[in-house]
Coordinates of C-alpha atoms and ligand atoms in Angstrom, one line a residue:
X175 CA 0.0 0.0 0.0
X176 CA 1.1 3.7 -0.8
X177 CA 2.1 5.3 2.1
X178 CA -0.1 8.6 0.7
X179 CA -2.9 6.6 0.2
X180 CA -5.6 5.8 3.5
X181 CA -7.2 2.4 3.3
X182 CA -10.4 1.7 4.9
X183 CA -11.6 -1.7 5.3
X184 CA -14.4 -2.8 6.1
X185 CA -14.5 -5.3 9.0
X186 CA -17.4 -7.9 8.7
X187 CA -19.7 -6.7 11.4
X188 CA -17.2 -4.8 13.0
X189 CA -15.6 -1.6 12.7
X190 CA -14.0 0.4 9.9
X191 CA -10.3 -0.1 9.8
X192 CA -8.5 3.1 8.7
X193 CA -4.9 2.5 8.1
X194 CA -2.7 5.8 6.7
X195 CA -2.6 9.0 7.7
X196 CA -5.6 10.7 8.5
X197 CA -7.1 13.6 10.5
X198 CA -9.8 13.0 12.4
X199 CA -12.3 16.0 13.5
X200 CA -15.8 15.5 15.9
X201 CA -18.5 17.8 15.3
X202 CA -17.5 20.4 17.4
X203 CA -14.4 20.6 15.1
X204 CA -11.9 19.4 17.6
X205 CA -9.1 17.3 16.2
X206 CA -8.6 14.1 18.1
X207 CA -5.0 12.7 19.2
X208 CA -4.4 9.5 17.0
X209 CA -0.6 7.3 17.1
X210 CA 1.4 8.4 14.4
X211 CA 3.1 5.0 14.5
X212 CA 1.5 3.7 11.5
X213 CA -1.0 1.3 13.9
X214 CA -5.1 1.6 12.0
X215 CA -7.1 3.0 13.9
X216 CA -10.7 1.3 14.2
X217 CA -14.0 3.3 13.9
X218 CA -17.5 2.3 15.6
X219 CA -20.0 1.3 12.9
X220 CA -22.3 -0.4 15.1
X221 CA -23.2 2.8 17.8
X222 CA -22.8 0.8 20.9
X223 CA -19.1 2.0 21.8
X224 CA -18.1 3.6 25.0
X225 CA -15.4 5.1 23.4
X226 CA -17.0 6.2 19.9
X227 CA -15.9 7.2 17.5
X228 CA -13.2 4.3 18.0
X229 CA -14.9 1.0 18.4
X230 CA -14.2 -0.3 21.8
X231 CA -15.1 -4.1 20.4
X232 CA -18.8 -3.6 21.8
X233 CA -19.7 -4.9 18.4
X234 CA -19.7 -8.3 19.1
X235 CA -21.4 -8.2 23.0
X236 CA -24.7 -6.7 20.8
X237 CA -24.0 -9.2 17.9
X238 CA -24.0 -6.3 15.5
X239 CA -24.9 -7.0 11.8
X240 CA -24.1 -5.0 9.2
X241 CA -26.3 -3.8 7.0
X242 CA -24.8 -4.2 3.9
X243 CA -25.2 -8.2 5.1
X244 CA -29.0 -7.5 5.6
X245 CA -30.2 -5.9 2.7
X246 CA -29.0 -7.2 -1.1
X247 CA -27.4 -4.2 -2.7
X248 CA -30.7 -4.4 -5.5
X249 CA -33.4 -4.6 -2.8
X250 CA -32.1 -1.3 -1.9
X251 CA -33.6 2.1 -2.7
Ligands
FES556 S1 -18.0 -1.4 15.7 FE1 -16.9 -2.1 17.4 S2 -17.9 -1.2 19.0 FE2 -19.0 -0.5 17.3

């Protein structure tokens, strides 16, 4: 992988995993602290994280499914 490109993966009913450098802002647009050590850093998809936006592996206690699992991509929309 390019070091100036970020990848996002999508964990299967899990978090996003965000691997490259990246800036990362809440709402109130306050920056938060991330490791510049190259480690990903793991976003909460599921909602139920104590530590949102990072995913605090909650996912699995609520036996979170994701939704692009649920719903076929053409019953969609
Ligand atoms: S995706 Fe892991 S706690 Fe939400």
């Amino acid at each position: 992988m390019s070091a100036d490109v970020v990848e996002i993966k999508v964990r299967e009913n899990g978090p996003y995993k965000v691997t490259g450098p990246i800036r990362l802002i809440d709402a109130d647009g306050n920056v938060f602290e991330l490791p510049d050590d190259g480690r990903p850093v793991a976003l909460c998809r599921c909602g139920a994280s104590q530590t949102k936006p990072f995913c605090d592996k909650s996912h699995s206690r609520i036996g979170f499914a994701a939704a692009e699992r649920a719903v076929a991509e053409s019953e969609g929309s």
